[in-house]
Every structure is written in C-alpha cells, then in structure tokens.
mmCIF file of C-alpha atoms and ligand atoms in Angstrom:
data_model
loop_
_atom_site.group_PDB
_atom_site.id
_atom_site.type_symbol
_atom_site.label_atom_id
_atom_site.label_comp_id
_atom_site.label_asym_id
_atom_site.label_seq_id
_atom_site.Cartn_x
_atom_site.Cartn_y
_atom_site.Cartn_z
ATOM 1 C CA UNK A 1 3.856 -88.692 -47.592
ATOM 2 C CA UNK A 2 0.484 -88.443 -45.736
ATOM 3 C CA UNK A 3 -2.928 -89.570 -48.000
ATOM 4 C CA UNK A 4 -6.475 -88.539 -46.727
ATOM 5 C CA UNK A 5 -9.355 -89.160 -47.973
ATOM 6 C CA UNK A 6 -12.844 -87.193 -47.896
ATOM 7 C CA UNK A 7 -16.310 -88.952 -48.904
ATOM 8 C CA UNK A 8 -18.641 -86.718 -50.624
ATOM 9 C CA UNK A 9 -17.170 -83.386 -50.401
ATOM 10 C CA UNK A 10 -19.547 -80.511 -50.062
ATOM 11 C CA UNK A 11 -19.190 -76.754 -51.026
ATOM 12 C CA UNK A 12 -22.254 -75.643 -49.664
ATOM 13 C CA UNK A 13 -21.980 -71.944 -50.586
ATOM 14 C CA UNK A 14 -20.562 -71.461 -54.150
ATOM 15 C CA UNK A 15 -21.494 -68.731 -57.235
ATOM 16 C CA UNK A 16 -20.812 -70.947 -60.374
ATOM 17 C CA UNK A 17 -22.533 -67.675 -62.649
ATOM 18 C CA UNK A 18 -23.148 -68.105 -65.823
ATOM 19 C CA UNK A 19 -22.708 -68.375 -69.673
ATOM 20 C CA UNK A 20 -18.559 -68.884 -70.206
ATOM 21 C CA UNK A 21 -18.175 -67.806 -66.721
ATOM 22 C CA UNK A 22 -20.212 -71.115 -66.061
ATOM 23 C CA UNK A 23 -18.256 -73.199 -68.438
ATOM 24 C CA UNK A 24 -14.627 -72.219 -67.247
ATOM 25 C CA UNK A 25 -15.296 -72.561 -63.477
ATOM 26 C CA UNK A 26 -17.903 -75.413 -63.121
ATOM 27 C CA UNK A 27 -15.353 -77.910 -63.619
ATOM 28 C CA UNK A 28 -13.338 -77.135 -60.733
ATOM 29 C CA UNK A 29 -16.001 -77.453 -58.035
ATOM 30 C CA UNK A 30 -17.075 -81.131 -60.152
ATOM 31 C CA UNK A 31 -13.557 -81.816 -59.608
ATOM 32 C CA UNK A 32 -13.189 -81.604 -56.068
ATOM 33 C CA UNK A 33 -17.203 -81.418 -54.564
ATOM 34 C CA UNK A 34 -19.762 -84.276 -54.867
ATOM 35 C CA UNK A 35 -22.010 -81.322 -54.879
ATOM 36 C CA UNK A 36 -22.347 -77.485 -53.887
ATOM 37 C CA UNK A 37 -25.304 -74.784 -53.370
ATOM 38 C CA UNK A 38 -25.849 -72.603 -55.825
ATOM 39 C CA UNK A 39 -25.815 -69.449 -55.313
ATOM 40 C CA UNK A 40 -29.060 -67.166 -57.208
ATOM 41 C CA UNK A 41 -27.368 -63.994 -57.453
ATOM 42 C CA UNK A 42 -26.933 -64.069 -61.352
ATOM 43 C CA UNK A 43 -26.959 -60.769 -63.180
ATOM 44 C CA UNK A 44 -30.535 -61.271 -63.146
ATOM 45 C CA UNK A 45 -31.599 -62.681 -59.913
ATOM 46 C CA UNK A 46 -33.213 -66.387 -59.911
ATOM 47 C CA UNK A 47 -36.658 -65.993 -58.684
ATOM 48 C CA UNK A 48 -39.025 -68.142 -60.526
ATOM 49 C CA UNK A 49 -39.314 -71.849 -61.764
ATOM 50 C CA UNK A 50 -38.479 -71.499 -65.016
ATOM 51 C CA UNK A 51 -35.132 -69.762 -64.494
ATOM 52 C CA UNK A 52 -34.651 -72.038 -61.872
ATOM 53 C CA UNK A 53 -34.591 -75.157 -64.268
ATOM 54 C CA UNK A 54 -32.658 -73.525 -67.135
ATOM 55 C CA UNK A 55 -30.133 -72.399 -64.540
ATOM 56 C CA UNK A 56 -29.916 -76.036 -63.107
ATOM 57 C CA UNK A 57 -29.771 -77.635 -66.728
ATOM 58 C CA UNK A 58 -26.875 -74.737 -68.090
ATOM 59 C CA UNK A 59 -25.067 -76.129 -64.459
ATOM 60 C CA UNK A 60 -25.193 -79.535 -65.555
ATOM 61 C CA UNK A 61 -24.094 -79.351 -69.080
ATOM 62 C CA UNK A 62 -21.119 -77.117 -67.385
ATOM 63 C CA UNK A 63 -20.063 -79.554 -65.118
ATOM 64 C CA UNK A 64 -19.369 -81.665 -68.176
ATOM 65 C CA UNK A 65 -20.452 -85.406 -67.302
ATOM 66 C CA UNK A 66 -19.263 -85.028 -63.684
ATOM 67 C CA UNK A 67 -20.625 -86.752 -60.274
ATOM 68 C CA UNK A 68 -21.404 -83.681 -59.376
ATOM 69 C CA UNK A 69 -25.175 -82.336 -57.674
ATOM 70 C CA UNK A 70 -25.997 -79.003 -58.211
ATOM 71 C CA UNK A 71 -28.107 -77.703 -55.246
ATOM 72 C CA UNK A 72 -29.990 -74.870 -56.074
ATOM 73 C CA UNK A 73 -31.349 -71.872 -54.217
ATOM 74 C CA UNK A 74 -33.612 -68.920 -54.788
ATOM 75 C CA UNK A 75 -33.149 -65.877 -54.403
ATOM 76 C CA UNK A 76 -35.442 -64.260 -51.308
ATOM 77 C CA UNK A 77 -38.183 -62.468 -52.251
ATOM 78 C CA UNK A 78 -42.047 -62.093 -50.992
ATOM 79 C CA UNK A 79 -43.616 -65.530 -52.461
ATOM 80 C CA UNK A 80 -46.919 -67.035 -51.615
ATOM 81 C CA UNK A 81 -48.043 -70.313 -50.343
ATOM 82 C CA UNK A 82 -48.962 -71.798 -53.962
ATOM 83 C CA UNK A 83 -45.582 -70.620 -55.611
ATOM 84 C CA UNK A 84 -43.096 -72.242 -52.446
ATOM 85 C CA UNK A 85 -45.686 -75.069 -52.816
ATOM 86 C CA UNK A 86 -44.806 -75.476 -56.329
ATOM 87 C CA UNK A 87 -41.471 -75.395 -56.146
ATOM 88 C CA UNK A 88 -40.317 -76.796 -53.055
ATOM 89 C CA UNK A 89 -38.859 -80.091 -54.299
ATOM 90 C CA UNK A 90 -36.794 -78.267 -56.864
ATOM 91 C CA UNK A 91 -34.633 -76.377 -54.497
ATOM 92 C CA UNK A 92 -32.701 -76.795 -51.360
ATOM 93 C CA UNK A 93 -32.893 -73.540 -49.742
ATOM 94 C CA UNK A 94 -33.820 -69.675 -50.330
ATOM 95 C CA UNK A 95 -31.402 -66.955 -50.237
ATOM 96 C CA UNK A 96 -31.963 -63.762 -48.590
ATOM 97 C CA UNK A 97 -29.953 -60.571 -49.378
ATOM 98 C CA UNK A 98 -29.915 -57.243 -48.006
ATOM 99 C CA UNK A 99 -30.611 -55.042 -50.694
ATOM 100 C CA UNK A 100 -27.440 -53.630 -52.407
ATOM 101 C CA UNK A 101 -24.853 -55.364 -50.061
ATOM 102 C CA UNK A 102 -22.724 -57.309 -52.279
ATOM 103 C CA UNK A 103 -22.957 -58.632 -56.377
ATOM 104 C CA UNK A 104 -26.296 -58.775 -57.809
ATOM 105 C CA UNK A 105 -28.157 -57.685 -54.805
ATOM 106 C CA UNK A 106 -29.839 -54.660 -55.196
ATOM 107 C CA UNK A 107 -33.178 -57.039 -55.700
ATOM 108 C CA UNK A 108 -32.869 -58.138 -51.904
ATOM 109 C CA UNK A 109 -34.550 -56.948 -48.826
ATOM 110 C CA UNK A 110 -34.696 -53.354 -47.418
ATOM 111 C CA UNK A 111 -36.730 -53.991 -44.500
ATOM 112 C CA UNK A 112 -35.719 -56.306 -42.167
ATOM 113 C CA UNK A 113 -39.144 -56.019 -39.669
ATOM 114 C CA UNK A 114 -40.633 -58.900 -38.665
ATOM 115 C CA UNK A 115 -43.706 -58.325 -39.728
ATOM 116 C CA UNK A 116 -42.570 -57.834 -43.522
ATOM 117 C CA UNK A 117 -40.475 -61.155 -43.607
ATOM 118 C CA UNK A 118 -43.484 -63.108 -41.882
ATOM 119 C CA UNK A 119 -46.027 -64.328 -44.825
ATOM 120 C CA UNK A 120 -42.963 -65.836 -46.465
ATOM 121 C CA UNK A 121 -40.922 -67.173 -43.578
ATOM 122 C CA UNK A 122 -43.812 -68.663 -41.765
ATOM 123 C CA UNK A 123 -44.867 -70.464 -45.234
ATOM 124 C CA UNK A 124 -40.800 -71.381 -45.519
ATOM 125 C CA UNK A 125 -40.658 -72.854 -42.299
ATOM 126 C CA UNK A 126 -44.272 -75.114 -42.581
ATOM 127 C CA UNK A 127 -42.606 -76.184 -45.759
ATOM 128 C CA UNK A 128 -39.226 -77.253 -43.938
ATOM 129 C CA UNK A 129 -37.268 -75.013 -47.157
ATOM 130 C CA UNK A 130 -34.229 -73.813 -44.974
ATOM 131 C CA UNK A 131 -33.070 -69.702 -45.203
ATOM 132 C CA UNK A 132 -29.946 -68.791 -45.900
ATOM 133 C CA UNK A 133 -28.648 -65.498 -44.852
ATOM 134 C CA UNK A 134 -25.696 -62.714 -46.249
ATOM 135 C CA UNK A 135 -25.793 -60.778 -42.371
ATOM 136 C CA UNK A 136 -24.048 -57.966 -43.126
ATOM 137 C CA UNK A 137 -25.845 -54.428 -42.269
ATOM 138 C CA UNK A 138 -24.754 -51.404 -44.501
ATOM 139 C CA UNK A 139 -22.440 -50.024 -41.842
ATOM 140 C CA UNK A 140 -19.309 -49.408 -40.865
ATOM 141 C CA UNK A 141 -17.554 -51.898 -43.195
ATOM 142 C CA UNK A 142 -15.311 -53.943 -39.968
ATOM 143 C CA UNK A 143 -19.120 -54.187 -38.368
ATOM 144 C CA UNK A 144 -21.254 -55.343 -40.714
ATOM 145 C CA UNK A 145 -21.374 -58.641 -39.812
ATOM 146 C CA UNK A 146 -21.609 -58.109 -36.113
ATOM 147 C CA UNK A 147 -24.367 -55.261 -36.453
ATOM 148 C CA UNK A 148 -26.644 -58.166 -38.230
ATOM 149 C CA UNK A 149 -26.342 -60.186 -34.849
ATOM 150 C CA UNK A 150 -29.796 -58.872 -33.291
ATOM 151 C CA UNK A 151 -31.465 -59.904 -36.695
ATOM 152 C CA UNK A 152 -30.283 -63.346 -37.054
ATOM 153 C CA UNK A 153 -31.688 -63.446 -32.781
ATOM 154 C CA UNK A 154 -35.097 -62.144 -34.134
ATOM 155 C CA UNK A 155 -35.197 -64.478 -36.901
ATOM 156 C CA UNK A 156 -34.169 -67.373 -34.542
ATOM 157 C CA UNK A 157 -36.726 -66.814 -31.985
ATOM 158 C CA UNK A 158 -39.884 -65.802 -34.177
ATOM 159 C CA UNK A 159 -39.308 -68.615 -36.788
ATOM 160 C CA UNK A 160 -38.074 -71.701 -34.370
ATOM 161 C CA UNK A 161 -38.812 -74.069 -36.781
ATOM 162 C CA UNK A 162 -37.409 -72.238 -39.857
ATOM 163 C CA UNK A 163 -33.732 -73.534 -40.338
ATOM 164 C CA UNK A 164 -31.526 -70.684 -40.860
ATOM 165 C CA UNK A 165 -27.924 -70.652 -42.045
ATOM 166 C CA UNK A 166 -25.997 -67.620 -40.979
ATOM 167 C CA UNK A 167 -23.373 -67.404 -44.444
ATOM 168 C CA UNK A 168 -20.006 -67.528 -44.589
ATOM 169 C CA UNK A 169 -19.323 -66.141 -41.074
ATOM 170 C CA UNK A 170 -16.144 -63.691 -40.361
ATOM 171 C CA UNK A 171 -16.535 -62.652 -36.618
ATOM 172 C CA UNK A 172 -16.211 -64.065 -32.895
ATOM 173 C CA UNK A 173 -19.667 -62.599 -32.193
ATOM 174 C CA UNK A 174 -21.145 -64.815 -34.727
ATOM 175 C CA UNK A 175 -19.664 -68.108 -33.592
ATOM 176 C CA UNK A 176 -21.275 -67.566 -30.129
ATOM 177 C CA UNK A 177 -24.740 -66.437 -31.550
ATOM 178 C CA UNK A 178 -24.932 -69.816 -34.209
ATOM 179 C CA UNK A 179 -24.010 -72.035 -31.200
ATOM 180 C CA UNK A 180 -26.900 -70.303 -29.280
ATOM 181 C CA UNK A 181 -29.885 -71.140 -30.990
ATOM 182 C CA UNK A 182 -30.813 -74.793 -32.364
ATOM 183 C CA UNK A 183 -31.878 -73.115 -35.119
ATOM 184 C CA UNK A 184 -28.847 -71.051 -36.234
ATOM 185 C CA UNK A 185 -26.233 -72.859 -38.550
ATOM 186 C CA UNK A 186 -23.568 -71.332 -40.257
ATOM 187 C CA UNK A 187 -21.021 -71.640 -43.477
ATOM 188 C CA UNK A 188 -17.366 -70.778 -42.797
ATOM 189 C CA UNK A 189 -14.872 -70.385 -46.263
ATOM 190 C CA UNK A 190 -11.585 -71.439 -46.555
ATOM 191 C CA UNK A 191 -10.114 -67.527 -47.098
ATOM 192 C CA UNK A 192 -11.270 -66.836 -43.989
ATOM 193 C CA UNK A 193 -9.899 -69.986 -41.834
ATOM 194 C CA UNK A 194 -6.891 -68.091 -43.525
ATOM 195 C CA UNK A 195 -6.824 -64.517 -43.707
ATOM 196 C CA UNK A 196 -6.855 -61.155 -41.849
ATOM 197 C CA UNK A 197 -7.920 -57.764 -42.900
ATOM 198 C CA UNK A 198 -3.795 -57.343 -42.665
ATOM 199 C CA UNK A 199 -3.755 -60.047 -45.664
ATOM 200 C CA UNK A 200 -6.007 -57.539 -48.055
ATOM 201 C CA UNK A 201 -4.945 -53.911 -46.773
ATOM 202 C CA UNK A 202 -2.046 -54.128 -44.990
ATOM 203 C CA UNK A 203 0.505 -54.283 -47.053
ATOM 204 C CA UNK A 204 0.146 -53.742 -50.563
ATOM 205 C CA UNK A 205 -3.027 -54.204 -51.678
ATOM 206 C CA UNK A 206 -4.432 -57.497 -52.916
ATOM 207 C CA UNK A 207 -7.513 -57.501 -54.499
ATOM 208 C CA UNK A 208 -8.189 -61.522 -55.499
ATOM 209 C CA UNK A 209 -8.629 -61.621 -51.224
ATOM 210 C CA UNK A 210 -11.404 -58.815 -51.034
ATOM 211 C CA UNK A 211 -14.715 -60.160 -50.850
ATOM 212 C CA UNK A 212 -17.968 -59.169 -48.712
ATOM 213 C CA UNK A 213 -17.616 -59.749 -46.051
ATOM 214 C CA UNK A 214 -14.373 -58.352 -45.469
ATOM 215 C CA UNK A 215 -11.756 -60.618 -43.846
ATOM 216 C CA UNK A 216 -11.774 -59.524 -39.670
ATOM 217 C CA UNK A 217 -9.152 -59.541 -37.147
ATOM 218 C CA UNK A 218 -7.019 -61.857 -35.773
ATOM 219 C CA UNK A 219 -9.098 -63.423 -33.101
ATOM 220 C CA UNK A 220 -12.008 -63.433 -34.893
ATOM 221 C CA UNK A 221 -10.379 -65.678 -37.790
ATOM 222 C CA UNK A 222 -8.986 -67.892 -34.457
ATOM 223 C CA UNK A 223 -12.675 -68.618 -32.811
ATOM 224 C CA UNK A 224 -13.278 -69.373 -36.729
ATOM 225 C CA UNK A 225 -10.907 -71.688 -36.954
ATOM 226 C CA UNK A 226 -11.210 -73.116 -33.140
ATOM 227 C CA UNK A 227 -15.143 -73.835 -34.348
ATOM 228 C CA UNK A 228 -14.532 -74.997 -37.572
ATOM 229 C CA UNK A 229 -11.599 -77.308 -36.523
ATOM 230 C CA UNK A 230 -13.680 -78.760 -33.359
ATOM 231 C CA UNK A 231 -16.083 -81.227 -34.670
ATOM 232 C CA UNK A 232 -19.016 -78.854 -34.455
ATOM 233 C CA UNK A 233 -22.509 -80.401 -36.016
ATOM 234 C CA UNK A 234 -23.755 -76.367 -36.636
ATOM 235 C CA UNK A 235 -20.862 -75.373 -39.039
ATOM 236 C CA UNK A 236 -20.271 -76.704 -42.875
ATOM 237 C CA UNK A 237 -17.946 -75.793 -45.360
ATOM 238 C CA UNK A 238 -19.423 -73.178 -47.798
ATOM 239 C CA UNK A 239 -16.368 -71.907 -49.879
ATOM 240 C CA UNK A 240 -18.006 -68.842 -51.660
ATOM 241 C CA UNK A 241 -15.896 -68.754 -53.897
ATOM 242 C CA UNK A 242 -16.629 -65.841 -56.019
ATOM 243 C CA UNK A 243 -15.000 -65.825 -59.666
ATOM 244 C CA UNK A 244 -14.717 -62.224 -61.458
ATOM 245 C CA UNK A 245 -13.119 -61.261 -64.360
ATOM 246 C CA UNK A 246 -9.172 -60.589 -63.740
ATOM 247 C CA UNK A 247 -9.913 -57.012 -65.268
ATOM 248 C CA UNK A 248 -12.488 -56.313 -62.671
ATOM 249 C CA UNK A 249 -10.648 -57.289 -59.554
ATOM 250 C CA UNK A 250 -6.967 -55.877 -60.159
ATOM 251 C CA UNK A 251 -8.777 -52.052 -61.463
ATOM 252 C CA UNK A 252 -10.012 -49.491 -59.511
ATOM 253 C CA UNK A 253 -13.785 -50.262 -58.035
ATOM 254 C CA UNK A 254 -13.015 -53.518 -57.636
ATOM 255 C CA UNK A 255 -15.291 -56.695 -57.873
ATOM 256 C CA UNK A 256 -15.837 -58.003 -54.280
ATOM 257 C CA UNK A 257 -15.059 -62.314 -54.373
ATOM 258 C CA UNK A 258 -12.706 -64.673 -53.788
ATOM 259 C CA UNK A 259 -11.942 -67.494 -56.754
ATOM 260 C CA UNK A 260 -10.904 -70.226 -54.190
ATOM 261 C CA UNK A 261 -12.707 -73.489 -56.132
ATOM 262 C CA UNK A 262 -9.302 -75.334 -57.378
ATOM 263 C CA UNK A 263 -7.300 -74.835 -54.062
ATOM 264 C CA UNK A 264 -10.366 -75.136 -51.433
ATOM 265 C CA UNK A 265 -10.133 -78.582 -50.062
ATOM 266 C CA UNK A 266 -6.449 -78.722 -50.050
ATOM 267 C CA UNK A 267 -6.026 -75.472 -47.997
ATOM 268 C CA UNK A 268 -8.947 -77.308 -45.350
ATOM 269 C CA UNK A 269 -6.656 -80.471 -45.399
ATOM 270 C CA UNK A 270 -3.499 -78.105 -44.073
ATOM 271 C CA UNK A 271 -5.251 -76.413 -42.146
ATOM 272 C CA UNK A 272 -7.055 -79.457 -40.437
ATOM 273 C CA UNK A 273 -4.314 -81.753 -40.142
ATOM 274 C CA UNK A 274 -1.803 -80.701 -38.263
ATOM 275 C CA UNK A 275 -0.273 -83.064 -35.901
ATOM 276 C CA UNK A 276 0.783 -86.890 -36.006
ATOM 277 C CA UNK A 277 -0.446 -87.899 -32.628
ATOM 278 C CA UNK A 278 -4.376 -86.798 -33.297
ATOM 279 C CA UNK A 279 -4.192 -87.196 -37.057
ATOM 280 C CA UNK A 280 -8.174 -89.849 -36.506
ATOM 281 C CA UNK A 281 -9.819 -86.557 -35.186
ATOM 282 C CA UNK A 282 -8.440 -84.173 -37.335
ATOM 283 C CA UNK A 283 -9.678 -86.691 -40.061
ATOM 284 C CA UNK A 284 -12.600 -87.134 -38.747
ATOM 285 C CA UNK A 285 -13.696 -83.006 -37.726
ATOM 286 C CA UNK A 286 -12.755 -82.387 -41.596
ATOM 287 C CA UNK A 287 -15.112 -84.927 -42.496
ATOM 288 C CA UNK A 288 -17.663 -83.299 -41.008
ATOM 289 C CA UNK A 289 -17.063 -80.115 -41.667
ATOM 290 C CA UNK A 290 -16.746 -80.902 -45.451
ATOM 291 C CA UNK A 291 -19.641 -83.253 -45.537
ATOM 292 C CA UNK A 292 -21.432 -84.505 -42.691
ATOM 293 C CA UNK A 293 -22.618 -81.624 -40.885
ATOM 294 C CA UNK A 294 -24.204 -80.571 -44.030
ATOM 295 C CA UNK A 295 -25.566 -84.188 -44.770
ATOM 296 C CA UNK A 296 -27.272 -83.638 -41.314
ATOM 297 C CA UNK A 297 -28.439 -80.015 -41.807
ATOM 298 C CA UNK A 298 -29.936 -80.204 -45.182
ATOM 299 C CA UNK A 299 -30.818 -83.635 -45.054
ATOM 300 C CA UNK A 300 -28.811 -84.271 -48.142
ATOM 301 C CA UNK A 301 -27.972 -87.636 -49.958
ATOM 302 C CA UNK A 302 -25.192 -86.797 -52.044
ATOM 303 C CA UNK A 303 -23.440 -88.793 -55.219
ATOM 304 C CA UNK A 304 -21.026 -91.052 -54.259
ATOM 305 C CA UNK A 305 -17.339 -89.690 -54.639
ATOM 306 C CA UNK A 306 -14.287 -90.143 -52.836
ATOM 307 C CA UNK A 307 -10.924 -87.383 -52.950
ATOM 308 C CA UNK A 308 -8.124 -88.609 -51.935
ATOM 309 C CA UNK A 309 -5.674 -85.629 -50.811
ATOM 310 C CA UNK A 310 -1.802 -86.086 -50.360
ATOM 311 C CA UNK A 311 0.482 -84.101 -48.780
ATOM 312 C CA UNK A 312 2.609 -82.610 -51.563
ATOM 313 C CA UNK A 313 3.449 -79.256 -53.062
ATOM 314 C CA UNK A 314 0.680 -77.817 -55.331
ATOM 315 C CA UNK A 315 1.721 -75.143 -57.425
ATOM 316 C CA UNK A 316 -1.447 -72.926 -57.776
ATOM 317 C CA UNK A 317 -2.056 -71.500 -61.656
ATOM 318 C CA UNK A 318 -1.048 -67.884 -61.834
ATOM 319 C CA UNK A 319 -4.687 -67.761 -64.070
ATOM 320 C CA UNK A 320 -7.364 -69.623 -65.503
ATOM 321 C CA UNK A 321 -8.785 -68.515 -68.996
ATOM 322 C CA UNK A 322 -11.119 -69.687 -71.758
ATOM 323 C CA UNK A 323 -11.854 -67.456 -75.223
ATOM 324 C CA UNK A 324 -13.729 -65.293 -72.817
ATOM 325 C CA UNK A 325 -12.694 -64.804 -69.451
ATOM 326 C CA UNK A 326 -9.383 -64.729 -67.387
ATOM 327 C CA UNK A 327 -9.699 -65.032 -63.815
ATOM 328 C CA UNK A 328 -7.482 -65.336 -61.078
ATOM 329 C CA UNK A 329 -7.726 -67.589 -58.158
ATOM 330 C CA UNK A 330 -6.597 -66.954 -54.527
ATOM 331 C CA UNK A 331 -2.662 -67.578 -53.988
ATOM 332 C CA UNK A 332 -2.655 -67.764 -57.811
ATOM 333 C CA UNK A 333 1.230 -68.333 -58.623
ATOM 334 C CA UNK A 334 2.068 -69.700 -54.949
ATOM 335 C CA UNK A 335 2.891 -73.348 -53.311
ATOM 336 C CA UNK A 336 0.563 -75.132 -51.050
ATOM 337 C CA UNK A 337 1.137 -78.031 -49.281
ATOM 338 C CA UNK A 338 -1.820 -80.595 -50.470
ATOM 339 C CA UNK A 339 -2.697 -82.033 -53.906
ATOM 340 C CA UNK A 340 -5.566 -84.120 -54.837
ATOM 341 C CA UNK A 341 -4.658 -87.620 -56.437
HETATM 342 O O1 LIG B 401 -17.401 -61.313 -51.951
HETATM 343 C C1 LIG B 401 -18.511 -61.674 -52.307
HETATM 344 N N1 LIG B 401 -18.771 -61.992 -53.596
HETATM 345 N N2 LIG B 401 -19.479 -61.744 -51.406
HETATM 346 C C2 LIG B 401 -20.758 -62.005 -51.751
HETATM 347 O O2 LIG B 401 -21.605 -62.019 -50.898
HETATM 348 C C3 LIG B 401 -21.124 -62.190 -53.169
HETATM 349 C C4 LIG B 401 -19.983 -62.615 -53.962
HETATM 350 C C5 LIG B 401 -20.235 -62.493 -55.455
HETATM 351 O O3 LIG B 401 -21.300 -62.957 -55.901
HETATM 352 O O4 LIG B 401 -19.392 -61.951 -56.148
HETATM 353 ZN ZN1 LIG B 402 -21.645 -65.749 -51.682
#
C-alpha cells in the first residue's frame, strides 16, 4: 500500500458560496487544502471592501477552526486608482467575467476592447494584483473557450506586466497559448484531467459533470493532462468545484458546476502516480501542480499542513446534506482508488 504525501495543498479556484451552502461545504476544502481562492460570484457579486471582509470572516467561521487560508478575489469591475489602492492587501487577485456566461455573472464585462479594460488593468498591473479570467465567448458552446484565445493574446501583449490566469482551461488551443506568453498562467480541475463531453452527453445524461466550461474532446483532455502531469511552473490546480443544490442539478435547466471538494486530491494522486519506476517525479510534478507553482505565481506563503494520501479504496458519499441543502458530489456513490489518512 503506497503513502504520499502533499505539503500545503492548494485549490486555487474554488466557489465556497454562502450562508448553509458555506457551512456544509467549507469543511471539505479545510480538510484537504491549506488554502483556496475564493471565488466572488455570490448571488450578489463581491465588489467592495466591506463585503469583501464579511465574506472573508463568514469563510472563516465556516471552515470551523481549520488551518485553512481563505484567498479572496473580487469580482472585475471598472475601479479607480484610490479604491485598488485601498484594498490591495486584502485580496489576492480580481476576477473577470463575461457578462452572463456562467452563475452569478450577468454583473461581468460586455465589452472586451482594450480601451474599456485599460484604466483598470493598467492600475491592476502597477499594483502587481494578478487577473483572473472565465475565457469563454458566448458561442457555439464546444468553442467557447477556444474563441476567447485572441483575447487572452490582447490582454497578454497590452498588459505585460499584469499577471493573468487563464481559468480552469478545457482545450489544446489553450495549453499552447498559456505556454506562449510569460504572462499567461492557467488553472486546470480535476473533472477535466478526467472527463469528455462523452462522460456528460453521451450516454445517459449526467448532470453533477456539467459545468461551464463544458468538458472537450478527447485530445484536448490528453494535452491537459500531458501539461498538467509534466512539471509545468505556468499551470496550478484550481478545482472549481461548484456545489448546487441536488434539486437544481438533476431537473430540467440545470445548474452548471461540478461538487468535486471531498474527492479532488485523491483523483490528482491516481491520476499522477502511475508507475513504480518514476514514482520521485510523479511525486514531485503533483507537488507542484498542487502547491508550488501557485506558491511561485501568487507569491503565496501558505499555513503549514501536510496530507498524507494512501492508495486504498474510497467509497465516495452518494450525498452530502445539512437542515438545508443536499448536494451531490462528482462520482457520488462510486470507488476511487486514494484515501486521505
Ligand atoms: O460550472 C461552473 N460553475 N462554471 C463556472 O464558471 C461557475 C460555476 C458556479 O459558480 O456555479
Ligand atoms: Zn469557477
């Protein structure tokens, strides 16, 4: 029976929401992460200070005495000079929407010309307060992602100093265009190191694996996991996981988001380590992709934790529940390989 361990975990893409939503998922994450960013996208988008901080504190109380660091993001607006100023030291990056692409998003941006995005990005990048990015376009739903590609360039080039962090990538297109630019990073998630669009639509239908954006083809879920997998210093672990209501996913109109936060880091671990005879590199690329890279990238100092991971079945819970809310998790019901000890 194989142990690894991971120091400092990271989930640096993850929707904790809010209220008892908060309260019955936190945990999980404090569980497995020494720390995660935030996403803003709450029913009411997080664009000032003092949501900010009573966001931060509601995450804290959730996370229920945990080594755990909340790292929390904004949600992209216009701001000035004095308010980025102002609040700099309280976040760890901004993130940008296009309006009405996924949850909570109609708030986000309509018009992607340069000229529009400049006040704040040029203030952004003199401030060193990284962007993060959902590049999907509103078409045709397999090209989203890859339609966004000549945005991400223009960001790139007119902002060279601005980091930017290209979210939860889906497509071979965008592993080529992060590893093009030294100022392009990007999150991969577990569901899709693991999935196809065959896994959501083609069979029956399974709605706990649809999420925006949608999971690709075949080879673009292999250059995901050949870049992931390979040591890379431009690509962290962001799980996005994406809790809804149980009600809202299995119904017609259903709630785009994976709930992946109890099973994340033991799907990486079978999916990283694969083979006895280069079991130190494998070790050693999951490190870094779970916590290094981002260390690096953000300039983080995270709490000290250590996971240790074993090789042995995991039965996943069919559900998770509190007075409130039911939700369901990704492979809820099924056997994975890895545990955490
Ligand atoms: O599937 C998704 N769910 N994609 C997103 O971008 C947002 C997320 C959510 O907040 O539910
Ligand atoms: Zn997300």
């Amino acid at each position: 029976m194989r142990d690894i361990i991971i120091n400092q975990p990271l989930d640096m893409h993850l929707h904790l929401r809010d209220n008892d939503m908060l309260k019955l998922v936190a945990p999980f994450s404090a569980k497995s992460f020494s720390g995660g960013l935030i996403m803003p996208n709450l029913s009411t988008p997080i664009t000032n200070k003092q949501m900010l901080m009573s966001y931060k504190n509601r995450v804290l109380e959730a996370i229920d005495g945990n080594n755990f660091e909340p790292y929390m993001t904004l949600f992209y607006q216009n701001y000035d000079t004095k308010f980025l100023k102002d609040i700099q030291n309280d976040i760890t990056a901004i993130k940008l929407y296009p309006a009405g692409i996924t949850t909570n998003s109609k708030q986000g941006v309509s018009n992607f010309d340069i000229k529009e995005l400049e006040p704040t990005l040029s203030v952004m990048s003199e401030l060193d307060i990284p962007l993060c990015v959902h590049g999907e376009t509103d078409g045709f739903v397999m090209d989203r992602e890859s339609q966004f590609m000549d945005i991400y360039e223009q960001l790139a080039t007119n902002f060279p100093k601005l980091n930017i962090i290209m979210e939860h990538i889906t497509t071979k297109d965008a592993t080529k265009i992060v590893q093009k630019y030294d100022n392009l990073y990007a999150t991969i998630t577990a569901h899709h190191l693991l999935i196809t669009l065959d896994d959501v639509a083609g069979g029956f239908l399974d709605p706990h694996l649809f999420c925006k954006p949608i999971a690709k083809r075949y080879e673009d879920k292999e250059a995901l996991v050949k870049l992931a997998t390979s040591g890379n210093k431009k690509v962290m672990f962001g799980s996005d996981s994406a809790p809804h209501p149980t009600h809202k996913k299995e119904c017609c109109g259903c709630a785009a988001g994976v709930f992946t936060a109890p099973i994340a880091l033991q799907l990486l671990c079978e999916l990283f380590i694969k083979d006895e005879q280069n079991i130190n590199l494998q070790e050693q690329n999951l490190q870094k992709f779970l916590s290094s890279n981002a260390v690096d990238i953000y300039g983080l100092t995270p709490p000290n934790k250590t996971i240790t991971l074993r090789e042995k079945n995991y039965k996943v819970a069919v559900d998770y529940k509190n007075t409130t809310h039911t939700i369901t998790p990704m492979y809820g019901g099924k056997t994975i390989k890895w545990s955490i000890i």
